Amino acid sequence: MTPEENTTLLNMWFKRKTQQTHFLCKHVKYVAGVHSGERLPSPSTTEGTIIGITEQNKQELDCPSSNWVQFQDSCYIFLQDTIKVESIEDVRNQCTDHGADMISIHNEEENAFILDTLKKQWKGPDDILLGMFFDTDDQSFKWFDKSNMTFRKWTDQDEEEEDLVDTCAFLHTATGEWKKGNCEVSSVPGALCKAAIPYEKKYLSDNHILISALVIASTVILTVLGAIVWFLYKRNLHSGFTTVFSVAPQSPYNDDCVLVVAEENEHAVQFD
């Protein structure tokens, strides 16, 4: 296929795809291939490189990338590669390598969100390893991310079972309940990770909007005040000119001079 045919094919594909509301390309290697002489993939191959941007994606601007899903103040990702492990720490390392930690769940809404996302988007397995460990110091389960254990959803059986040192917790995706299991597994079908939204994105973005609003408001106020001051200045200046030209002519004589002249005129009349 000639470079001209490659360009025509690419333009046809691009025109057809841009008729969608939103789209995102995974990579742009194919566009560069038109100029570098690389073979352009067929439309069927290129079809898989398009990822639609939904309304949910638009709300994930605070997460590291579009592969993450945001819920409330946290971002979530399911690393679907099968992980060969010797301990739960190996699974946790998969999350920490992405700047996150293993999943912790703190209310019914978060638990339901994870179940829904696993079914509709991540297509996860039946059981997901939770980021929980058994602390032998106080004989209780704790979250790896050091958050408080404020929510529990154990099955009735696991609620009554005695906790063991090598006991891990799993989320059963069919029911949403938690169950206990042996930590000694050779592999897990992925790692579910969670990361808090960074402080600067969570708070400073709102502060930036507030600061911008204050700057705009201050500018408007200063403009209005400046217009008022200019109006008053022009009005006073006009009033000054009017006063100068409207004053009546003054007599060259003061009151004493007028009185003396009047008396002299009176004496002159008497002598006549």
C-alpha atoms as one frame of an Amber mdcrd trajectory, in Angstrom:
protein
   0.000   0.000   0.000   1.389   3.380  -0.997   1.831   6.275   1.489  -1.047
   8.116  -0.238  -3.354   5.121   0.275  -2.222   4.902   3.901  -3.093   8.556
   4.420  -6.501   8.131   2.770  -7.307   5.095   4.903  -6.252   6.886   8.076
  -8.372   9.926   7.224 -11.418   7.743   6.540 -10.961   5.955   9.861 -10.433
   9.225  11.722 -13.495  10.849  10.139 -15.695   7.889  11.064 -14.472   7.837
  14.653 -14.779  11.564  15.231 -18.525  11.284  14.659 -18.681   9.879  18.195
 -19.193  12.310  21.051 -15.822  11.570  22.692 -12.921   9.280  21.990  -9.436
   8.603  23.261  -6.561   6.872  21.488  -4.329   4.540  23.463  -1.266   5.522
  21.492  -0.327   7.434  18.328   2.261   5.097  16.882   0.060   4.431  13.849
  -0.064   8.099  12.865   3.701   8.282  13.015   3.885   5.146  10.880   2.435
   6.999   7.904   5.519   9.186   7.808   8.124   6.649   8.870   7.145   3.971
   6.372   5.752   1.542   8.960   2.825  -0.594   7.942  -0.536   0.902   8.854
  -2.767  -1.571  10.732  -6.088  -2.566   9.299  -9.258  -0.873  10.558 -10.202
  -4.035  12.464  -6.896  -3.866  14.376  -7.208  -0.167  15.026 -10.756  -0.632
  16.292  -9.425  -1.955  19.601  -7.356   1.139  20.273 -10.377   3.337  20.968
 -11.639   3.834  24.504 -14.870   5.788  24.972 -14.866   8.553  27.559 -18.036
   8.381  29.649 -19.424  10.853  32.145 -17.719   8.828  34.855 -14.360   9.276
  33.115 -14.878  13.032  33.178 -15.148  12.872  36.961 -11.871  10.960  37.255
  -9.627  13.933  36.601  -8.325  13.715  40.172  -7.109  10.119  39.702  -3.685
   9.192  38.278  -5.142   8.096  34.915  -8.347   7.011  33.177  -7.636   3.406
  34.213  -8.605   4.376  37.745 -12.177   4.793  38.958 -13.071   7.537  41.410
 -15.562   7.148  44.236 -15.964   9.889  46.830 -12.450  10.880  47.979 -10.547
   7.846  46.673  -9.388   6.264  43.415  -9.552   2.533  42.694  -7.870   0.201
  40.227  -7.964  -3.555  39.729  -4.667  -4.985  38.496  -5.933  -8.029  36.664
  -2.681  -9.876  36.056  -2.326 -13.149  37.924   0.220 -12.587  40.659   2.466
 -15.340  41.959   2.793 -14.732  45.666   4.484 -16.130  48.704   2.686 -13.817
  51.118   0.077 -11.082  51.157   2.915  -8.557  51.108   3.628  -9.573  47.500
   0.089  -8.569  46.584   0.415  -5.348  48.531   3.610  -4.478  46.669   1.639
  -4.509  43.423  -0.466  -1.671  44.823   2.335   0.306  46.439   4.218   0.233
  43.133   1.280   2.234  41.746   1.262   4.709  44.632  -1.670   3.012  46.346
  -2.436   0.373  48.959  -4.633  -2.696  49.099  -8.348  -2.050  49.285 -10.001
  -0.983  52.535 -13.781  -0.641  52.860 -15.463   1.682  55.341 -19.196   1.699
  54.641 -21.972  -0.112  52.808 -21.921   2.393  49.933 -18.240   1.766  49.227
 -18.746  -1.982  49.427 -21.623  -1.765  46.923 -19.588   0.478  44.610 -16.741
  -2.047  44.507 -19.115  -4.910  43.743 -20.824  -2.968  40.969 -17.532  -1.901
  39.377 -16.107  -5.417  39.585 -19.106  -6.787  37.705 -19.538  -4.077  35.075
 -16.028  -2.816  34.419 -13.284  -4.902  35.938 -14.909  -8.319  35.375 -13.206
  -9.540  38.503 -13.040 -13.059  39.983 -15.373 -14.553  42.572 -13.149 -13.631
  45.517 -10.990 -10.535  45.973  -8.262 -10.318  48.587  -8.877  -7.416  50.970
  -6.086  -5.253  52.372  -6.523  -6.641  55.852  -4.215  -8.454  58.256  -4.621
 -10.100  61.630  -2.791  -8.250  64.389  -1.620 -10.691  67.051  -0.969  -7.886
  69.538  -4.652  -7.211  70.144  -6.122 -10.225  68.317  -8.049  -8.215  65.734
  -8.131  -7.461  62.024  -6.691  -4.178  60.792  -6.358  -2.427  57.441  -2.949
  -2.135  55.838  -3.538   1.542  55.019  -3.859   2.244  58.781  -7.459   3.439
  58.466  -9.917   2.599  61.231 -11.964  -0.574  61.104 -15.338   1.192  61.129
 -17.250  -1.280  58.952 -17.509  -5.065  58.809 -19.462  -7.397  56.557 -18.474
 -10.888  57.598 -20.631 -13.856  56.777 -22.468 -15.298  59.756 -20.104 -18.249
  59.804 -16.931 -16.171  59.624 -18.229 -13.779  62.285 -18.222 -16.644  64.767
 -15.004 -18.342  63.630 -11.871 -17.907  65.675  -9.291 -15.622  64.110  -5.956
 -17.190  63.229  -2.537 -15.701  62.632  -2.392 -16.694  58.963  -5.976 -15.686
  58.223  -6.721 -13.280  55.379  -9.995 -11.642  54.358 -11.687 -11.981  50.983
 -14.600 -10.124  49.388 -17.056 -12.564  47.827 -18.266 -10.714  44.734 -21.469
 -12.739  44.379 -22.892 -11.670  47.749 -20.736  -8.723  48.813 -19.918 -10.448
  52.096 -16.465 -10.906  53.568 -15.071 -14.278  54.410 -11.900 -15.526  56.013
  -9.374 -17.684  54.237  -5.839 -18.968  54.387  -3.156 -16.449  53.436  -0.912
 -19.229  52.135  -1.852 -19.140  48.454   0.473 -19.544  45.487  -1.276 -17.017
  43.256  -4.109 -14.503  43.202  -6.096 -13.349  40.135  -5.260  -9.688  40.598
  -4.896  -6.948  43.169  -7.568  -4.418  44.075  -5.889  -1.150  45.039  -7.073
   2.121  46.529  -5.452   5.549  46.716  -6.657   8.712  48.399  -7.030  11.786
  46.200  -3.954  13.987  46.790  -4.475  16.972  49.075  -3.530  19.515  46.426
  -6.112  18.127  43.999  -8.829  17.652  46.587  -8.574  21.036  48.300  -6.344
  23.409  46.371  -8.441  23.132  43.224 -11.435  24.477  45.158  -9.256  27.188
  46.688  -8.078  28.152  43.227 -11.681  28.695  42.150 -12.352  30.740  45.295
  -9.263  32.893  44.741 -10.215  33.500  41.116 -13.709  34.549  42.179 -12.286
  36.942  44.779  -9.927  38.487  42.227 -12.774  39.029  39.764 -15.015  40.508
  42.479 -12.230  42.834  43.653 -11.613  44.013  40.101 -15.302  44.797  39.597
 -15.509  46.685  42.907 -12.401  48.752  42.142 -13.748  49.572  38.678 -17.070
  50.765  40.107 -15.345  52.847  42.793 -13.066  54.393  40.184 -16.054  55.352
  38.039 -17.783  56.968  41.036 -14.687  58.977  41.993 -14.252  60.175  38.394
 -17.915  61.214  38.207 -17.678  63.217  41.442 -14.455  64.865  40.294 -15.990
  65.940  36.976 -19.119  67.240  38.700 -17.146  69.328  41.216 -14.931  70.697
  38.456 -18.001  71.795  36.458 -19.567  73.393  39.559 -16.396  75.450  40.133
 -16.517  76.975  36.653 -20.210  77.802  37.038 -19.568  79.651  40.321 -16.814
  81.803  38.804 -18.968  83.006  35.905 -22.203  83.467  37.864 -20.910  85.864
  40.599 -22.424  89.390  40.318 -20.036  92.332  39.551 -18.726  94.002  42.692
 -18.867  97.779  43.248 -15.455  99.514  43.330 -16.546 101.198  46.593 -17.080
  99.606  49.925 -19.913 100.474  52.324 -17.978 103.322  54.031 -17.210 105.006
  50.731 -20.845 104.860  49.672 -21.920 106.467  52.981 -19.441 109.373  52.610
 -20.521 110.037  49.030 -24.166 110.071  50.110 -23.469 112.639  52.863 -21.519
 114.898  50.498 -24.382 114.848  48.038 -26.802 115.780  50.826 -24.703 118.811
  51.892 -24.422 119.932  48.312 -28.207 119.954  47.976 -28.602 122.061  51.137
 -26.167 124.783  49.905 -27.992 125.037  46.671
